[in-house]
mmCIF file of N, CA and C in Angstrom:
data_model
loop_
_atom_site.group_PDB
_atom_site.id
_atom_site.type_symbol
_atom_site.label_atom_id
_atom_site.label_comp_id
_atom_site.label_asym_id
_atom_site.label_seq_id
_atom_site.Cartn_x
_atom_site.Cartn_y
_atom_site.Cartn_z
ATOM 1 N N UNK N 9 19.485 4.432 -28.830
ATOM 2 C CA UNK N 9 20.314 3.999 -27.745
ATOM 3 C C UNK N 9 19.495 3.895 -26.450
ATOM 4 N N UNK N 10 18.680 4.893 -26.170
ATOM 5 C CA UNK N 10 17.846 4.883 -24.956
ATOM 6 C C UNK N 10 16.819 3.753 -25.038
ATOM 7 N N UNK N 11 16.235 3.551 -26.219
ATOM 8 C CA UNK N 11 15.250 2.479 -26.379
ATOM 9 C C UNK N 11 15.893 1.121 -26.131
ATOM 10 N N UNK N 12 17.110 0.922 -26.640
ATOM 11 C CA UNK N 12 17.815 -0.332 -26.413
ATOM 12 C C UNK N 12 18.107 -0.554 -24.934
ATOM 13 N N UNK N 13 18.478 0.511 -24.244
ATOM 14 C CA UNK N 13 18.735 0.413 -22.809
ATOM 15 C C UNK N 13 17.455 0.078 -22.059
ATOM 16 N N UNK N 14 16.354 0.713 -22.449
ATOM 17 C CA UNK N 14 15.061 0.431 -21.820
ATOM 18 C C UNK N 14 14.661 -1.014 -22.070
ATOM 19 N N UNK N 15 14.843 -1.495 -23.302
ATOM 20 C CA UNK N 15 14.523 -2.891 -23.609
ATOM 21 C C UNK N 15 15.368 -3.847 -22.776
ATOM 22 N N UNK N 16 16.647 -3.506 -22.585
ATOM 23 C CA UNK N 16 17.522 -4.331 -21.754
ATOM 24 C C UNK N 16 17.026 -4.390 -20.317
ATOM 25 N N UNK N 17 16.615 -3.243 -19.784
ATOM 26 C CA UNK N 17 16.139 -3.215 -18.400
ATOM 27 C C UNK N 17 14.850 -4.010 -18.211
ATOM 28 N N UNK N 18 14.002 -4.021 -19.209
ATOM 29 C CA UNK N 18 12.692 -4.643 -19.069
ATOM 30 C C UNK N 18 12.700 -6.124 -19.448
ATOM 31 N N UNK N 19 13.767 -6.591 -20.024
ATOM 32 C CA UNK N 19 13.853 -7.975 -20.460
ATOM 33 C C UNK N 19 14.348 -8.833 -19.304
ATOM 34 N N UNK N 20 13.759 -9.995 -19.107
ATOM 35 C CA UNK N 20 14.211 -10.892 -18.054
ATOM 36 C C UNK N 20 15.096 -11.971 -18.630
ATOM 37 N N UNK N 21 16.405 -11.900 -18.387
ATOM 38 C CA UNK N 21 17.295 -12.918 -18.925
ATOM 39 C C UNK N 21 18.389 -13.261 -17.930
ATOM 40 N N UNK N 22 19.279 -14.118 -18.321
ATOM 41 C CA UNK N 22 20.322 -14.628 -17.442
ATOM 42 C C UNK N 22 21.303 -13.532 -17.037
ATOM 43 N N UNK N 23 21.613 -12.615 -17.932
ATOM 44 C CA UNK N 23 22.558 -11.544 -17.614
ATOM 45 C C UNK N 23 22.003 -10.684 -16.475
ATOM 46 N N UNK N 24 20.738 -10.347 -16.553
ATOM 47 C CA UNK N 24 20.136 -9.548 -15.492
ATOM 48 C C UNK N 24 20.119 -10.306 -14.179
ATOM 49 N N UNK N 25 19.861 -11.598 -14.247
ATOM 50 C CA UNK N 25 19.880 -12.409 -13.035
ATOM 51 C C UNK N 25 21.282 -12.421 -12.430
ATOM 52 N N UNK N 26 22.288 -12.528 -13.260
ATOM 53 C CA UNK N 26 23.668 -12.508 -12.772
ATOM 54 C C UNK N 26 23.995 -11.173 -12.118
ATOM 55 N N UNK N 27 23.560 -10.090 -12.735
ATOM 56 C CA UNK N 27 23.787 -8.765 -12.154
ATOM 57 C C UNK N 27 23.082 -8.668 -10.801
ATOM 58 N N UNK N 28 21.870 -9.183 -10.711
ATOM 59 C CA UNK N 28 21.134 -9.142 -9.451
ATOM 60 C C UNK N 28 21.841 -9.940 -8.363
ATOM 61 N N UNK N 29 22.398 -11.092 -8.723
ATOM 62 C CA UNK N 29 23.120 -11.911 -7.743
ATOM 63 C C UNK N 29 24.360 -11.176 -7.256
ATOM 64 N N UNK N 30 25.097 -10.562 -8.178
ATOM 65 C CA UNK N 30 26.302 -9.826 -7.796
ATOM 66 C C UNK N 30 25.939 -8.636 -6.908
ATOM 67 N N UNK N 31 24.894 -7.913 -7.273
ATOM 68 C CA UNK N 31 24.469 -6.775 -6.456
ATOM 69 C C UNK N 31 24.011 -7.246 -5.077
ATOM 70 N N UNK N 32 23.285 -8.354 -5.021
ATOM 71 C CA UNK N 32 22.844 -8.894 -3.740
ATOM 72 C C UNK N 32 24.011 -9.303 -2.866
ATOM 73 N N UNK N 33 25.023 -9.932 -3.474
ATOM 74 C CA UNK N 33 26.206 -10.337 -2.713
ATOM 75 C C UNK N 33 26.963 -9.117 -2.196
ATOM 76 N N UNK N 34 27.093 -8.101 -3.032
ATOM 77 C CA UNK N 34 27.781 -6.886 -2.603
ATOM 78 C C UNK N 34 27.008 -6.186 -1.483
ATOM 79 N N UNK N 35 25.685 -6.160 -1.610
ATOM 80 C CA UNK N 35 24.859 -5.538 -0.579
ATOM 81 C C UNK N 35 24.973 -6.317 0.726
ATOM 82 N N UNK N 36 24.993 -7.646 0.634
ATOM 83 C CA UNK N 36 25.133 -8.478 1.821
ATOM 84 C C UNK N 36 26.472 -8.229 2.505
ATOM 85 N N UNK N 37 27.536 -8.144 1.724
ATOM 86 C CA UNK N 37 28.859 -7.881 2.303
ATOM 87 C C UNK N 37 28.903 -6.517 2.991
ATOM 88 N N UNK N 38 28.291 -5.528 2.361
ATOM 89 C CA UNK N 38 28.268 -4.190 2.943
ATOM 90 C C UNK N 38 27.503 -4.178 4.262
ATOM 91 N N UNK N 39 26.329 -4.774 4.277
ATOM 92 C CA UNK N 39 25.521 -4.792 5.499
ATOM 93 C C UNK N 39 26.189 -5.664 6.567
ATOM 94 N N UNK N 40 26.834 -6.763 6.169
ATOM 95 C CA UNK N 40 27.536 -7.615 7.140
ATOM 96 C C UNK N 40 28.685 -6.857 7.792
ATOM 97 N N UNK N 41 29.424 -6.071 7.005
ATOM 98 C CA UNK N 41 30.511 -5.287 7.597
ATOM 99 C C UNK N 41 29.957 -4.230 8.546
ATOM 100 N N UNK N 42 28.801 -3.658 8.224
ATOM 101 C CA UNK N 42 28.140 -2.718 9.127
ATOM 102 C C UNK N 42 27.768 -3.426 10.422
ATOM 103 N N UNK N 43 27.266 -4.649 10.297
ATOM 104 C CA UNK N 43 26.908 -5.417 11.491
ATOM 105 C C UNK N 43 28.105 -5.714 12.363
ATOM 106 N N UNK N 44 29.218 -6.092 11.749
ATOM 107 C CA UNK N 44 30.432 -6.398 12.505
ATOM 108 C C UNK N 44 31.003 -5.144 13.169
ATOM 109 N N UNK N 45 31.002 -4.040 12.440
ATOM 110 C CA UNK N 45 31.624 -2.818 12.940
ATOM 111 C C UNK N 45 30.759 -2.079 13.957
ATOM 112 N N UNK N 46 29.432 -2.115 13.791
ATOM 113 C CA UNK N 46 28.575 -1.296 14.647
ATOM 114 C C UNK N 46 27.568 -2.098 15.467
ATOM 115 N N UNK N 47 26.919 -3.083 14.867
ATOM 116 C CA UNK N 47 25.865 -3.798 15.586
ATOM 117 C C UNK N 47 26.416 -4.702 16.687
ATOM 118 N N UNK N 48 27.473 -5.458 16.393
ATOM 119 C CA UNK N 48 28.051 -6.328 17.424
ATOM 120 C C UNK N 48 28.488 -5.538 18.651
ATOM 121 N N UNK N 49 29.227 -4.435 18.504
ATOM 122 C CA UNK N 49 29.594 -3.663 19.697
ATOM 123 C C UNK N 49 28.377 -3.105 20.441
ATOM 124 N N UNK N 50 27.344 -2.685 19.705
ATOM 125 C CA UNK N 50 26.146 -2.175 20.371
ATOM 126 C C UNK N 50 25.421 -3.282 21.137
ATOM 127 N N UNK N 51 25.321 -4.469 20.535
ATOM 128 C CA UNK N 51 24.694 -5.595 21.224
ATOM 129 C C UNK N 51 25.473 -5.929 22.487
ATOM 130 N N UNK N 52 26.795 -5.949 22.380
ATOM 131 C CA UNK N 52 27.637 -6.231 23.545
ATOM 132 C C UNK N 52 27.449 -5.164 24.612
ATOM 133 N N UNK N 53 27.405 -3.920 24.204
ATOM 134 C CA UNK N 53 27.247 -2.810 25.144
ATOM 135 C C UNK N 53 25.896 -2.874 25.860
ATOM 136 N N UNK N 54 24.826 -3.126 25.123
ATOM 137 C CA UNK N 54 23.492 -3.142 25.717
ATOM 138 C C UNK N 54 23.195 -4.406 26.525
ATOM 139 N N UNK N 55 23.965 -5.467 26.323
ATOM 140 C CA UNK N 55 23.675 -6.716 27.031
ATOM 141 C C UNK N 55 24.707 -7.052 28.097
ATOM 142 N N UNK N 56 25.434 -6.073 28.595
ATOM 143 C CA UNK N 56 26.293 -6.346 29.733
ATOM 144 C C UNK N 56 27.713 -5.889 29.611
ATOM 145 N N UNK N 57 28.092 -5.250 28.560
ATOM 146 C CA UNK N 57 29.450 -4.754 28.457
ATOM 147 C C UNK N 57 30.427 -5.783 27.940
ATOM 148 N N UNK N 58 31.702 -5.504 28.092
ATOM 149 C CA UNK N 58 32.749 -6.322 27.482
ATOM 150 C C UNK N 58 32.903 -7.683 28.130
ATOM 151 N N UNK N 59 32.612 -7.833 29.433
ATOM 152 C CA UNK N 59 32.851 -9.114 30.092
ATOM 153 C C UNK N 59 31.858 -10.185 29.672
ATOM 154 N N UNK N 60 30.563 -9.894 29.759
ATOM 155 C CA UNK N 60 29.558 -10.925 29.500
ATOM 156 C C UNK N 60 28.590 -10.544 28.388
ATOM 157 N N UNK N 61 28.808 -9.447 27.755
ATOM 158 C CA UNK N 61 27.860 -8.959 26.771
ATOM 159 C C UNK N 61 27.754 -9.839 25.543
ATOM 160 N N UNK N 62 26.533 -10.222 25.192
ATOM 161 C CA UNK N 62 26.279 -10.958 23.977
ATOM 162 C C UNK N 62 26.528 -12.444 24.057
ATOM 163 N N UNK N 63 26.739 -12.982 25.281
ATOM 164 C CA UNK N 63 26.932 -14.416 25.412
ATOM 165 C C UNK N 63 26.625 -14.865 26.835
ATOM 166 N N UNK N 64 26.337 -16.146 26.982
ATOM 167 C CA UNK N 64 26.196 -16.733 28.311
ATOM 168 C C UNK N 64 26.830 -18.114 28.296
ATOM 169 N N UNK N 65 27.158 -18.609 29.489
ATOM 170 C CA UNK N 65 27.877 -19.880 29.614
ATOM 171 C C UNK N 65 27.063 -20.862 30.442
ATOM 172 N N UNK N 66 26.945 -22.096 29.950
ATOM 173 C CA UNK N 66 26.290 -23.176 30.679
ATOM 174 C C UNK N 66 27.242 -24.367 30.691
ATOM 175 N N UNK N 67 27.610 -24.811 31.891
ATOM 176 C CA UNK N 67 28.542 -25.937 32.062
ATOM 177 C C UNK N 67 29.814 -25.764 31.224
ATOM 178 N N UNK N 68 30.337 -24.573 31.202
ATOM 179 C CA UNK N 68 31.575 -24.309 30.482
ATOM 180 C C UNK N 68 31.416 -24.120 28.981
ATOM 181 N N UNK N 69 30.198 -24.222 28.472
ATOM 182 C CA UNK N 69 29.948 -24.036 27.040
ATOM 183 C C UNK N 69 29.434 -22.618 26.826
ATOM 184 N N UNK N 70 30.072 -21.900 25.938
ATOM 185 C CA UNK N 70 29.719 -20.504 25.661
ATOM 186 C C UNK N 70 28.668 -20.469 24.547
ATOM 187 N N UNK N 71 27.587 -19.728 24.799
ATOM 188 C CA UNK N 71 26.540 -19.509 23.813
ATOM 189 C C UNK N 71 26.567 -18.034 23.413
ATOM 190 N N UNK N 72 27.139 -17.715 22.244
ATOM 191 C CA UNK N 72 27.238 -16.304 21.822
ATOM 192 C C UNK N 72 25.960 -15.836 21.123
ATOM 193 N N UNK N 73 24.935 -15.509 21.894
ATOM 194 C CA UNK N 73 23.669 -15.085 21.293
ATOM 195 C C UNK N 73 23.789 -13.743 20.581
ATOM 196 N N UNK N 74 24.802 -12.962 20.911
ATOM 197 C CA UNK N 74 25.027 -11.688 20.217
ATOM 198 C C UNK N 74 25.312 -11.895 18.739
ATOM 199 N N UNK N 75 26.001 -12.988 18.414
ATOM 200 C CA UNK N 75 26.290 -13.307 17.012
ATOM 201 C C UNK N 75 24.988 -13.592 16.264
ATOM 202 N N UNK N 76 24.075 -14.337 16.940
ATOM 203 C CA UNK N 76 22.782 -14.626 16.316
ATOM 204 C C UNK N 76 21.969 -13.350 16.136
ATOM 205 N N UNK N 77 21.911 -12.502 17.168
ATOM 206 C CA UNK N 77 21.180 -11.226 17.036
ATOM 207 C C UNK N 77 21.763 -10.385 15.905
ATOM 208 N N UNK N 78 23.090 -10.378 15.807
ATOM 209 C CA UNK N 78 23.732 -9.653 14.716
ATOM 210 C C UNK N 78 23.310 -10.230 13.363
ATOM 211 N N UNK N 79 23.266 -11.554 13.243
ATOM 212 C CA UNK N 79 22.846 -12.183 11.993
ATOM 213 C C UNK N 79 21.418 -11.838 11.617
ATOM 214 N N UNK N 80 20.526 -11.832 12.614
ATOM 215 C CA UNK N 80 19.122 -11.477 12.355
ATOM 216 C C UNK N 80 19.023 -10.031 11.885
ATOM 217 N N UNK N 81 19.725 -9.132 12.588
ATOM 218 C CA UNK N 81 19.686 -7.721 12.184
ATOM 219 C C UNK N 81 20.288 -7.515 10.797
ATOM 220 N N UNK N 82 21.383 -8.192 10.502
ATOM 221 C CA UNK N 82 22.017 -8.069 9.180
ATOM 222 C C UNK N 82 21.074 -8.587 8.097
ATOM 223 N N UNK N 83 20.373 -9.692 8.369
ATOM 224 C CA UNK N 83 19.414 -10.228 7.397
ATOM 225 C C UNK N 83 18.326 -9.206 7.091
ATOM 226 N N UNK N 84 17.726 -8.631 8.141
ATOM 227 C CA UNK N 84 16.649 -7.667 7.905
ATOM 228 C C UNK N 84 17.163 -6.390 7.249
ATOM 229 N N UNK N 85 18.349 -5.941 7.630
ATOM 230 C CA UNK N 85 18.907 -4.756 6.975
ATOM 231 C C UNK N 85 19.232 -5.020 5.512
ATOM 232 N N UNK N 86 19.727 -6.228 5.209
ATOM 233 C CA UNK N 86 20.001 -6.589 3.812
ATOM 234 C C UNK N 86 18.712 -6.629 3.005
ATOM 235 N N UNK N 87 17.669 -7.237 3.573
ATOM 236 C CA UNK N 87 16.375 -7.302 2.880
ATOM 237 C C UNK N 87 15.835 -5.897 2.624
ATOM 238 N N UNK N 88 15.928 -5.027 3.624
ATOM 239 C CA UNK N 88 15.461 -3.640 3.438
ATOM 240 C C UNK N 88 16.269 -2.923 2.362
ATOM 241 N N UNK N 89 17.582 -3.085 2.406
ATOM 242 C CA UNK N 89 18.435 -2.406 1.424
ATOM 243 C C UNK N 89 18.150 -2.899 0.013
ATOM 244 N N UNK N 90 18.033 -4.208 -0.171
ATOM 245 C CA UNK N 90 17.744 -4.748 -1.505
ATOM 246 C C UNK N 90 16.386 -4.257 -1.984
ATOM 247 N N UNK N 91 15.395 -4.215 -1.080
ATOM 248 C CA UNK N 91 14.065 -3.759 -1.480
ATOM 249 C C UNK N 91 14.100 -2.301 -1.933
ATOM 250 N N UNK N 92 14.718 -1.433 -1.114
ATOM 251 C CA UNK N 92 14.684 -0.005 -1.432
ATOM 252 C C UNK N 92 15.673 0.397 -2.519
ATOM 253 N N UNK N 93 16.758 -0.362 -2.712
ATOM 254 C CA UNK N 93 17.760 0.013 -3.704
ATOM 255 C C UNK N 93 17.505 -0.657 -5.050
ATOM 256 N N UNK N 94 16.939 -1.888 -5.042
ATOM 257 C CA UNK N 94 16.768 -2.627 -6.294
ATOM 258 C C UNK N 94 15.298 -2.801 -6.663
ATOM 259 N N UNK N 95 14.514 -3.390 -5.777
ATOM 260 C CA UNK N 95 13.141 -3.784 -6.117
ATOM 261 C C UNK N 95 12.243 -2.574 -6.354
ATOM 262 N N UNK N 96 12.220 -1.642 -5.432
ATOM 263 C CA UNK N 96 11.330 -0.485 -5.566
ATOM 264 C C UNK N 96 11.631 0.342 -6.815
ATOM 265 N N UNK N 97 12.902 0.700 -7.098
ATOM 266 C CA UNK N 97 13.172 1.439 -8.343
ATOM 267 C C UNK N 97 12.805 0.641 -9.594
ATOM 268 N N UNK N 98 13.030 -0.676 -9.585
ATOM 269 C CA UNK N 98 12.686 -1.492 -10.756
ATOM 270 C C UNK N 98 11.178 -1.511 -10.977
ATOM 271 N N UNK N 99 10.393 -1.610 -9.904
ATOM 272 C CA UNK N 99 8.938 -1.566 -10.034
ATOM 273 C C UNK N 99 8.471 -0.227 -10.583
ATOM 274 N N UNK N 100 9.104 0.861 -10.143
ATOM 275 C CA UNK N 100 8.750 2.189 -10.667
ATOM 276 C C UNK N 100 9.058 2.277 -12.160
ATOM 277 N N UNK N 101 10.205 1.719 -12.581
ATOM 278 C CA UNK N 101 10.548 1.726 -14.004
ATOM 279 C C UNK N 101 9.547 0.911 -14.815
ATOM 280 N N UNK N 102 9.157 -0.251 -14.302
ATOM 281 C CA UNK N 102 8.169 -1.076 -15.011
ATOM 282 C C UNK N 102 6.857 -0.342 -15.179
ATOM 283 N N UNK N 103 6.392 0.311 -14.103
ATOM 284 C CA UNK N 103 5.139 1.064 -14.180
ATOM 285 C C UNK N 103 5.248 2.189 -15.203
ATOM 286 N N UNK N 104 6.414 2.814 -15.250
ATOM 287 C CA UNK N 104 6.590 3.958 -16.143
ATOM 288 C C UNK N 104 6.616 3.551 -17.613
ATOM 289 N N UNK N 105 7.294 2.427 -17.900
ATOM 290 C CA UNK N 105 7.486 2.035 -19.292
ATOM 291 C C UNK N 105 6.521 0.976 -19.782
ATOM 292 N N UNK N 106 5.788 0.331 -18.898
ATOM 293 C CA UNK N 106 4.852 -0.715 -19.322
ATOM 294 C C UNK N 106 3.642 -0.077 -19.996
ATOM 295 N N UNK N 107 3.121 -0.722 -21.017
ATOM 296 C CA UNK N 107 1.927 -0.166 -21.667
ATOM 297 C C UNK N 107 0.742 -0.210 -20.706
ATOM 298 N N UNK N 108 -0.093 0.808 -20.818
ATOM 299 C CA UNK N 108 -1.269 0.875 -19.958
ATOM 300 C C UNK N 108 -2.283 -0.187 -20.380
ATOM 301 N N UNK N 109 -3.152 -0.563 -19.468
ATOM 302 C CA UNK N 109 -4.120 -1.629 -19.718
ATOM 303 C C UNK N 109 -5.035 -1.272 -20.892
ATOM 304 N N UNK N 110 -5.426 0.004 -21.001
ATOM 305 C CA UNK N 110 -6.310 0.399 -22.109
ATOM 306 C C UNK N 110 -5.620 0.209 -23.455
ATOM 307 N N UNK N 111 -4.325 0.541 -23.514
ATOM 308 C CA UNK N 111 -3.587 0.386 -24.765
ATOM 309 C C UNK N 111 -3.496 -1.085 -25.156
ATOM 310 N N UNK N 112 -3.230 -1.945 -24.182
ATOM 311 C CA UNK N 112 -3.133 -3.370 -24.449
ATOM 312 C C UNK N 112 -4.482 -3.909 -24.903
ATOM 313 N N UNK N 113 -5.562 -3.526 -24.215
ATOM 314 C CA UNK N 113 -6.895 -3.975 -24.598
ATOM 315 C C UNK N 113 -7.252 -3.512 -26.003
ATOM 316 N N UNK N 114 -6.882 -2.277 -26.332
ATOM 317 C CA UNK N 114 -7.173 -1.738 -27.660
ATOM 318 C C UNK N 114 -6.426 -2.518 -28.738
ATOM 319 N N UNK N 115 -5.170 -2.841 -28.492
ATOM 320 C CA UNK N 115 -4.375 -3.606 -29.451
ATOM 321 C C UNK N 115 -4.976 -4.990 -29.639
ATOM 322 N N UNK N 116 -5.393 -5.631 -28.538
ATOM 323 C CA UNK N 116 -6.001 -6.953 -28.633
ATOM 324 C C UNK N 116 -7.331 -6.890 -29.378
ATOM 325 N N UNK N 117 -8.111 -5.841 -29.142
ATOM 326 C CA UNK N 117 -9.399 -5.708 -29.816
ATOM 327 C C UNK N 117 -9.192 -5.559 -31.326
ATOM 328 N N UNK N 118 -8.216 -4.748 -31.730
ATOM 329 C CA UNK N 118 -7.937 -4.564 -33.149
ATOM 330 C C UNK N 118 -7.480 -5.882 -33.761
ATOM 331 N N UNK N 119 -6.626 -6.612 -33.070
ATOM 332 C CA UNK N 119 -6.139 -7.898 -33.580
ATOM 333 C C UNK N 119 -7.286 -8.898 -33.697
ATOM 334 N N UNK N 120 -8.176 -8.916 -32.716
ATOM 335 C CA UNK N 120 -9.321 -9.835 -32.769
ATOM 336 C C UNK N 120 -10.225 -9.503 -33.949
ATOM 337 N N UNK N 121 -10.446 -8.232 -34.189
ATOM 338 C CA UNK N 121 -11.300 -7.823 -35.312
ATOM 339 C C UNK N 121 -10.671 -8.253 -36.627
ATOM 340 N N UNK N 122 -9.364 -8.079 -36.756
ATOM 341 C CA UNK N 122 -8.692 -8.489 -37.993
ATOM 342 C C UNK N 122 -8.792 -9.995 -38.204
ATOM 343 N N UNK N 123 -8.607 -10.772 -37.144
ATOM 344 C CA UNK N 123 -8.709 -12.229 -37.254
ATOM 345 C C UNK N 123 -10.129 -12.628 -37.629
ATOM 346 N N UNK N 124 -11.118 -12.004 -37.002
ATOM 347 C CA UNK N 124 -12.508 -12.316 -37.320
ATOM 348 C C UNK N 124 -12.847 -11.961 -38.766
ATOM 349 N N UNK N 125 -12.312 -10.858 -39.263
ATOM 350 C CA UNK N 125 -12.549 -10.485 -40.653
ATOM 351 C C UNK N 125 -11.912 -11.489 -41.611
ATOM 352 N N UNK N 126 -10.716 -11.976 -41.260
ATOM 353 C CA UNK N 126 -10.076 -12.984 -42.096
ATOM 354 C C UNK N 126 -10.887 -14.278 -42.103
ATOM 355 N N UNK N 127 -11.393 -14.674 -40.948
ATOM 356 C CA UNK N 127 -12.233 -15.879 -40.877
ATOM 357 C C UNK N 127 -13.484 -15.700 -41.721
ATOM 358 N N UNK N 128 -14.117 -14.526 -41.632
ATOM 359 C CA UNK N 128 -15.306 -14.240 -42.433
ATOM 360 C C UNK N 128 -14.996 -14.347 -43.910
ATOM 361 N N UNK N 129 -13.892 -13.755 -44.352
ATOM 362 C CA UNK N 129 -13.526 -13.794 -45.754
ATOM 363 C C UNK N 129 -13.260 -15.227 -46.227
ATOM 364 N N UNK N 130 -12.586 -16.020 -45.380
ATOM 365 C CA UNK N 130 -12.331 -17.418 -45.732
ATOM 366 C C UNK N 130 -13.630 -18.208 -45.831
ATOM 367 N N UNK N 131 -14.558 -17.962 -44.927
ATOM 368 C CA UNK N 131 -15.850 -18.656 -44.977
ATOM 369 C C UNK N 131 -16.618 -18.268 -46.237
ATOM 370 N N UNK N 132 -16.556 -17.016 -46.643
ATOM 371 C CA UNK N 132 -17.222 -16.589 -47.870
ATOM 372 C C UNK N 132 -16.629 -17.271 -49.082
ATOM 373 N N UNK N 133 -15.301 -17.372 -49.090
ATOM 374 C CA UNK N 133 -14.646 -18.043 -50.221
ATOM 375 C C UNK N 133 -15.029 -19.512 -50.270
ATOM 376 N N UNK N 134 -15.108 -20.186 -49.148
ATOM 377 C CA UNK N 134 -15.460 -21.598 -49.109
ATOM 378 C C UNK N 134 -16.914 -21.820 -49.513
ATOM 379 N N UNK N 135 -17.783 -20.894 -49.145
ATOM 380 C CA UNK N 135 -19.195 -21.068 -49.498
ATOM 381 C C UNK N 135 -19.413 -20.847 -50.992
ATOM 382 N N UNK N 136 -18.558 -20.129 -51.679
ATOM 383 C CA UNK N 136 -18.678 -19.909 -53.127
ATOM 384 C C UNK N 136 -18.209 -21.104 -53.905
ATOM 385 N N UNK N 137 -17.381 -21.933 -53.327
ATOM 386 C CA UNK N 137 -16.810 -23.061 -54.045
ATOM 387 C C UNK N 137 -17.753 -24.185 -54.127
#
């Protein structure tokens, strides 16, 4: 059961991609709600308070730069969260379960020797004919 689970985690397929998309969307929604609830009020507070905070007006047109700052912060927070919650643990799992380079080289060396021995045997048979 554990081996099957490990194989599932290490295999790259459509199901895993779908799970990653769903997790990314959920993480984005969570960080966006954090931005709306906490970052927007902080941006407004630090840039002038409730009257003019987070926006300026030119010829009657309002430019809400606080919304853009919130979007930038939400983007970077989402990227950080996805990296530390998904990417970093997955890389650690790959390192833990992936075969070491020496083991892979040893397996390839044994396979090469077997192939070379088969070629030698075939050449001997052909030279006898």
